[in-house]
Each structure stands twice: as structure tokens, then as C-alpha cells.
Amino acid sequence: SIRIDVAGAAQAPAQSQAPLALVVEAVDEGVPLLGGVGNIRSYSVASDVSTASVRTIPALPGMKIRCHGIDANGLMFDCSSKEALRGAKRGKGNFWIDIDADERDADELRAWLGDLNLPLFFLSVIAERSETWATQVVAFKTSALTIVRFLPQKERTDTETHVAALSLPNLLMTFTSAPRSEAGDLYSTLHDYMHGEERLPDSTASGVLLALLRFHIDRTSRSMRKLRKHVLKVDEIMDRNVASVSIDAIIDAKDELLRLLACAEEQNECLVALERAEADTEGLDFAHLKGSLGVLIATTSATERMALRLEKQIADLRQRYEGLQQEKINRRLAVLTVLSAVFLPLTLFSGIWGMNFSHMPELNNPYGYYLALFLMVATASSMIFYFWRLGWFD
């Protein structure tokens, strides 16, 4: 379990808040988190931590809490909640806490988050159902809220998935509430990525934020390149045989493109907003990260441009498919036109010989019936040969 100690709560002046300490007995994804984390609403660095009273906030069933620290070399390591929160409070190191709440009742989640003394706006946003989230950046005096869309691990889903990040001078707290059934479990992949060498552009909480964003931006870019390869393959197949590609394959490619484009656009907007928000908050520090931030913005912009080119290419594929369908219709109409032209003189013959006149020499001719059939067949054959020579059957 995790315990939280409030130092000198009874003796502290009414206008100030006592620093907090955390004691952890076991490190596990399901352990409780600490309440009253230095009251993040007025986050400040304290130099001393003592123990006076204990309060514990148990994690909700199914909730996963993971804590990480960053060493001086920019490498990330797993740590306990005690080390993360107390170290961030003292200003000794930079830390990242990831909370995965899965899908749960909004009132239950809001009540649990309320015990963490998070900023009220942050609390009001992340307590809502995940489908109401939208990409945005909100800068406070000592913290910043970033919500950005990312691609779920499950490729075929209409669910929009977002991650919320609360940035503090020495602490990054991320929160994901999208259903795992839709978003998938990306943490193991993200864990390996973030713990790799030279993954963090800077040994700060803002460096962790950019590394996290780069992970999701790279996934979007890879998915876009994968889609481009698929579209080029479809284009190559259609060059050989247009009829071998179904309209469903083209529509699926278009739907996937629109999903990736929407994600890339929101990620680009988030990065631009972060760049502008830095001057208004102490929670973001990109002083040594201008180059990394610029590269990420360039990557998302390149992904958007690739998507726009693919959109034109997919539109061309659909136009070619529709052209094939129109050609099939035209051929069928041509056949009907030939048949109508062939039977028109035959209808004329039958109309003439069907008239009720007293004097019609053909009626008394013993070979009249056979001559009439021969004339009809000869006429029809001549017209069919004529249309064939003109290329109507090509």
C-alpha cells in the first residue's frame, strides 16, 4: 500500500499548505495513489518532508498506476509513487506518472480524482467520458493541461482515443480513460520505447511530454506510410486489371485515410498550441527543446501533406473504378441499341405482312413463308455484320 504523510498539519498556518511525503511498501500497477499531492493547484517545491499523519487513497478496481523517473543521463527508470511524488515535490529529479483508468462511471472517477487535489479544470475534463474529450492545450500559472488524440492499437475502430497530460515543473501526469477494448494496451510498447537510450530529448518533465508525443506522432506517420504503400499496390493492380479491385477496398482506404488525417491534424494543432503556451506557464519548459519541438511539428505537417496527396490518389482510383462501371453500362446500352436496330426492319416486315388486304401476292406463293424467313435472317445478319465492322462489339 501507499501512505501519505502530511507534515505539521495541525501547526501549519491557515494560509499555507504542508509538504507531503509518500511511503510505499510494494510497487505494483494496482497500488493506491497518494491524496493531496502537495495540492497541485498551488504546486511548489519544498525542501523538507516529515511524517505526522497518514491518509491512503486506494486505486479503483482495474485502474493501473505506473511511475517512472528520469536520471541525469536522460534515461528513464521505473520507480515507486513515493519516489515520484516526493522527488517532484522536493525538486530532486523529474518524474512521470501514468494513470490508466479504463472505462468507468464518471461520478466514481470524479470522486476518486477529487482526492488527488488536481486543478479543477483538469478534474472536470478527465472525469468526463472519453468520447467527449477534444484535443486542446490549456495553460495555468504553474501547470499546463494537454489533451491530444492518438491512434488506438486496435486498427479497425471508430472510437477516438485521447491522452491527457498535466505538466508541472518536475512532474508529468498522464491520464487515459478510453476503454482498453477499443484503445488496446499500448503501455508495454510505450514502456519499451520510453526506456530506450536517447529517447528523451531532455531530462525534464517537458522532455518526457515531447517523447510521449513523438511516440504517438511516429505511430501516425508509420500508419500513413503503410496506407500509402497499400494505395500504391491497389493502383498497380488497377493498372493491370481495373475490374480486379472492388469498390469496398477503395472505400476502406478512404475511411482509413480520413481517420489518420484527422489524427495528424489534431496532433499538429496540439504541438503548435504547446509552442505558444510555453510563455504563459511554468509547467512547460522548452528552452532546450526548440529543435525537438520543431522536428515534431515538421513531422506532423509532412504527415498531413502525405495524407492530402493520398486523398487525391484515392479519388483518382475511385474515378477509374467508376469509369469502368460507366464503360460496362455503355457496353450494355450498345448491345441493346444493336438489338433494337436489328429487330426494327423485322418488325417492319411483320407489320406489312400482317395487314388485312385482299390482294397480297405473297400469301398465295407456296414458298412465301420460307422467302420471308430468309429475308428476315439475311437482313438481321447483314446489320449485325455492319455493326461489327464499325466496332460496336469491341
Coordinates of N, CA and C in Angstrom, one line a residue, residues 3-4 14 26 117 147 235 263 278 292 326 329 333 338 356 372 384 388:
R3 N 1.2 5.1 1.5 CA 0.7 6.0 2.6 C 1.2 7.4 2.3
I4 N 0.4 8.4 2.7 CA 0.7 9.8 2.5 C 0.8 10.4 3.9
A14 N -2.8 28.8 8.5 CA -4.0 28.6 7.7 C -3.8 28.9 6.2
A26 N 5.2 -1.6 -1.5 CA 5.3 -2.5 -2.7 C 5.0 -1.7 -3.9
N117 N -6.5 16.3 -5.3 CA -6.3 17.8 -5.3 C -5.7 18.3 -6.7
I147 N -4.3 17.8 -24.0 CA -5.1 16.6 -24.4 C -4.8 16.5 -25.9
D235 N -3.2 0.7 -56.8 CA -3.0 1.4 -58.1 C -2.3 0.5 -59.1
C263 N -6.3 12.6 -37.1 CA -5.4 12.4 -36.0 C -4.1 13.2 -36.2
E278 N 4.0 27.9 -23.9 CA 5.1 27.9 -23.0 C 5.4 29.2 -22.3
S292 N 13.7 19.9 -31.0 CA 12.8 18.7 -30.9 C 11.4 19.1 -31.2
Q326 N -19.0 2.8 -65.6 CA -19.8 3.5 -66.7 C -19.5 2.9 -68.0
I329 N -21.8 -0.1 -68.4 CA -23.1 0.4 -68.7 C -23.3 0.8 -70.2
L333 N -25.7 -0.8 -73.0 CA -26.6 0.0 -73.8 C -26.3 -0.1 -75.3
V338 N -28.0 -2.2 -80.6 CA -27.8 -3.1 -81.8 C -29.0 -4.0 -82.0
N356 N -54.4 -6.6 -93.4 CA -55.5 -7.3 -94.0 C -56.0 -6.7 -95.3
A372 N -39.9 -15.2 -96.7 CA -40.0 -14.2 -95.7 C -39.0 -14.5 -94.6
I384 N -26.0 -7.0 -88.3 CA -25.1 -7.4 -87.3 C -23.7 -7.3 -87.8
W388 N -20.7 -4.9 -86.5 CA -19.4 -5.5 -86.1 C -18.2 -4.8 -86.8

